[in-house]
Amino acid sequence: MTLGDAFRYRPDGVLFMTSTAYNQIYGAKKNNVKKSKFYKSFQRNKHFPNVLTTTDEAAHAKTRKVLNSVFSAETVQSAEAFIIKHVDRWCEIVSEGSTEWTEPKNVSAQIDFMTFDIMGDLAFGVDFGTQEAEENPMKAIPETIHGFLKRLNTIGHSPLLGLFVWLKPLGLDVLLQATAPKSVKDYYKFLDSSVGERIKQEDIIASRKDGDSKDIRRDLFHSLYSSKDPETGAPSFSHAHLRSEASVLVVAGADTTAAAMSAILFYLTRNERAYKKVEEEVRSTFTSVDEIRSGAKLSSCRYLRACINESQRMSPSGLTEAPREVLKGGLEVDGTLLPAGTTVGCAAWALSHSEEAYDDPWVYRPERWIVDPATGVTTEDVARAGSLVHPFLIGPGNCVGQKVAMMELLIFVGRVVWRMDLKAGDGKEETYGGGQRNKGWGERYRGSFKVRDAYITLKDGPVLRVRERSL
Ligand code: HEM
């Protein structure tokens, strides 16, 4: 360990490196913390609150309750058809429909397009169509979101954060909106018109006297629109709030999942033994690609799940320290009482590379997630490994979309491995996206997929050669 179990990362903030601290900060419902003002920097303006950016605990709890019910088993299941549509399209585009090996290609941007298109379908009922080759202004959006969040993340970690957040409602928001790059303005315009259109359709269907609603898309947007306050029976969200919640789902759901998918493909194509095992598991479990959908068979693929866990351990897609602010009365973390106002958090990447918990943290070894007398991995080993890896966070602010995310990851890896053969590009391309010897600590290991924190997770690669499987 380089910096010890607790590290002061800003004058008023401490990061912790233990599983007890993790539970004390995020775990309990009443843990005397709230989201820090870092989150406020992401809010478009005061008229667009949403579950991710609000720092008001009561407002968060209220919205979160609604979102928990929006992400019901039924809604999650309704996401499947959209996920399959975009994953299959990704396979066709990347393999070029050929059983010959393609030239090496960096699949990173195409993965970004796919997850963005999935979220467009789920959150707005619109296929953004960014996977397709044609010119499309929406194609600039994933990159625009990355640039935008990179800037906000820097402000969020700077001494100017307090001033920035204070100035936002006093005119800074208006200025930021007016001086935003054209692509950001286009994106907002697009969001506003898509949501407006969708609200209109929902309003028409809701006002039908015969109650006929069979032509409605039963997706996340529909669930958000239809949710009602249990006490008053009124809609849970105003139109502005609806727009804000739908758009945060796109930001929260697209890049995280894309980073996870890129990481898995990197690790599988650089670790032949793991790749052969997962390929054997998927190809022997299913008799056709159409069977690869959520359900008992996919859940039975435990090596596939272990591959996902292991790549989330090595290259987490939730890299943020998820800063929380200690409330009046203080918070005891690992035996130290922290005063009100202290910013606290846990750094995901450092936790999952702990040499105390993982003897070989730089080695991609999915077996560490499976209890098996043959490999000597015990229940205690798996529990210890899991105690420091929480890709979706824990507690009241954890990821509300995690079931959708896991469905996306399982279907994506399952279908890709079933339909295609993959290998790393040759020479320099073999390690593209990985660490480099001449870099600093933590970035040197070539077998590790490099991820960067910009609140969302940034990545580049991997470079792959692919071909359609010959059946
Ligand atoms: C592999 C994919 C994903 C990972 C690793 C992930 C991880 C996370 C993490 C770590 C948080 C907490 C962030 C914080 O407090 O700062 C979070 C929150 C959130 N996630 Fe995800 N996420 C993923 C996919 C998704 C998807 C697909 C959706 C939507 C369909 C989604 C929606 C959200 C929302 C709305 C929140 C805010 C929850 C709250 O504040 O109560 N995420 N996610």
XYZ file of N, CA, C and O and ligand atoms in Angstrom, residues 35 39 51-52 60 64 71 119 249 252-253 256-257 260 312 317 320 322 324 391-393 396-401 405 408-409 455, ligand 1:
171
model
N -24.871 13.760 -0.081
C -23.996 13.964 -1.230
C -23.328 15.338 -1.103
O -23.987 16.303 -0.703
N -21.757 17.374 -6.496
C -22.837 16.934 -7.398
C -23.615 18.106 -7.983
O -24.183 18.002 -9.053
N -32.150 12.822 -9.546
C -31.755 11.950 -8.435
C -30.241 11.959 -8.214
O -29.775 11.849 -7.089
N -29.481 12.123 -9.277
C -28.031 12.052 -9.136
C -27.449 13.343 -8.571
O -26.558 13.327 -7.736
N -33.782 13.613 -2.461
C -33.189 12.411 -3.049
C -34.024 11.184 -2.683
O -34.354 10.359 -3.537
N -35.826 8.903 -5.314
C -35.237 7.565 -5.389
C -36.304 6.482 -5.191
O -36.292 5.432 -5.830
N -37.802 1.123 -11.876
C -36.932 0.019 -12.322
C -37.471 -1.311 -11.789
O -36.741 -2.100 -11.200
N -29.536 3.591 -24.493
C -30.141 4.487 -23.514
C -31.147 5.426 -24.176
O -32.133 5.813 -23.550
N -30.412 9.623 -16.877
C -30.292 8.178 -17.112
C -29.351 7.904 -18.277
O -28.563 6.964 -18.253
N -25.805 8.596 -16.958
C -25.383 7.611 -15.955
C -25.305 6.206 -16.550
O -24.495 5.388 -16.108
N -26.135 5.949 -17.558
C -26.245 4.569 -18.041
C -25.394 4.237 -19.242
O -25.096 3.063 -19.476
N -20.855 4.393 -18.360
C -20.454 3.368 -17.393
C -20.474 1.985 -18.056
O -19.531 1.205 -17.948
N -21.576 1.719 -18.762
C -21.726 0.393 -19.374
C -20.717 0.226 -20.510
O -20.145 -0.858 -20.693
N -17.383 -0.621 -19.117
C -17.351 -2.022 -18.659
C -17.202 -2.975 -19.841
O -16.432 -3.937 -19.793
N -14.512 -5.629 -13.756
C -14.939 -4.476 -12.941
C -13.966 -4.237 -11.775
O -13.788 -3.125 -11.339
N -15.912 0.771 -13.698
C -16.478 1.872 -14.492
C -17.140 2.916 -13.608
O -17.598 3.925 -14.117
N -15.431 7.122 -9.573
C -15.612 8.260 -8.669
C -15.443 7.877 -7.200
O -15.805 6.766 -6.806
N -17.233 9.169 -5.168
C -18.597 9.395 -4.674
C -18.586 10.217 -3.382
O -18.956 9.721 -2.309
N -19.121 12.319 -0.148
C -20.237 12.572 0.761
C -19.774 13.596 1.795
O -18.600 13.623 2.170
N -18.969 -2.223 -7.728
C -19.056 -1.423 -8.951
C -20.275 -0.492 -8.957
O -20.232 0.572 -9.557
N -21.320 -0.900 -8.273
C -22.559 -0.116 -8.318
C -22.798 0.671 -7.025
O -23.897 1.129 -6.777
N -21.768 0.795 -6.197
C -21.885 1.438 -4.887
C -22.850 0.632 -4.009
O -23.465 -0.326 -4.488
N -28.173 3.844 0.103
C -29.291 4.590 -0.490
C -28.965 5.306 -1.800
O -29.857 5.603 -2.570
N -27.661 5.577 -2.069
C -27.318 6.272 -3.329
C -26.706 5.323 -4.343
O -26.016 5.764 -5.253
N -26.944 4.016 -4.169
C -26.301 3.077 -5.101
C -26.943 3.185 -6.487
O -27.877 3.957 -6.697
N -26.432 2.394 -7.430
C -26.898 2.514 -8.814
C -28.312 1.965 -8.966
O -28.544 0.770 -8.770
N -29.208 2.835 -9.364
C -30.601 2.401 -9.503
C -30.784 1.556 -10.772
O -31.729 0.783 -10.882
N -29.820 1.690 -11.710
C -29.975 0.973 -12.986
C -29.168 -0.306 -13.062
O -28.955 -0.848 -14.142
N -28.017 -2.685 -16.208
C -26.605 -2.733 -16.576
C -26.116 -4.175 -16.659
O -25.444 -4.570 -17.616
N -27.401 -5.822 -19.700
C -26.656 -5.394 -20.892
C -25.327 -6.132 -20.998
O -24.963 -6.621 -22.065
N -24.611 -6.215 -19.872
C -23.275 -6.817 -19.907
C -23.352 -8.310 -20.235
O -22.593 -8.817 -21.067
N -15.457 11.766 -13.471
C -16.716 11.368 -12.854
C -17.278 10.201 -13.633
O -17.462 9.122 -13.081
C -21.745 -1.085 -15.631
C -22.650 -0.121 -15.598
C -22.875 0.808 -14.442
C -22.079 1.088 -13.359
C -20.726 0.499 -13.022
C -22.785 2.074 -12.552
C -22.301 2.587 -11.361
C -22.940 3.552 -10.611
C -22.407 4.156 -9.408
C -21.052 3.825 -8.789
C -23.321 5.055 -8.945
C -23.187 5.985 -7.732
C -22.594 7.282 -8.209
C -22.452 8.372 -7.191
O -23.057 8.344 -6.103
O -21.714 9.334 -7.493
C -24.438 5.025 -9.870
C -25.572 5.799 -9.731
C -26.596 5.825 -10.662
N -26.732 5.021 -11.775
Fe -25.415 3.615 -12.416
N -23.966 2.376 -13.157
C -24.086 1.621 -14.304
C -25.138 1.619 -15.195
C -26.297 2.334 -15.050
C -27.439 2.248 -15.931
C -27.545 1.311 -17.146
C -28.349 3.169 -15.491
C -29.720 3.489 -16.025
C -30.432 2.704 -16.789
C -27.787 3.821 -14.317
C -28.398 4.822 -13.590
C -27.886 5.379 -12.424
C -28.539 6.453 -11.687
C -29.848 7.164 -12.074
C -27.732 6.723 -10.583
C -27.998 7.757 -9.463
C -28.616 7.026 -8.272
C -28.804 7.900 -7.035
O -28.124 8.904 -6.894
O -29.650 7.536 -6.201
N -26.550 3.288 -14.084
N -24.188 4.096 -10.860
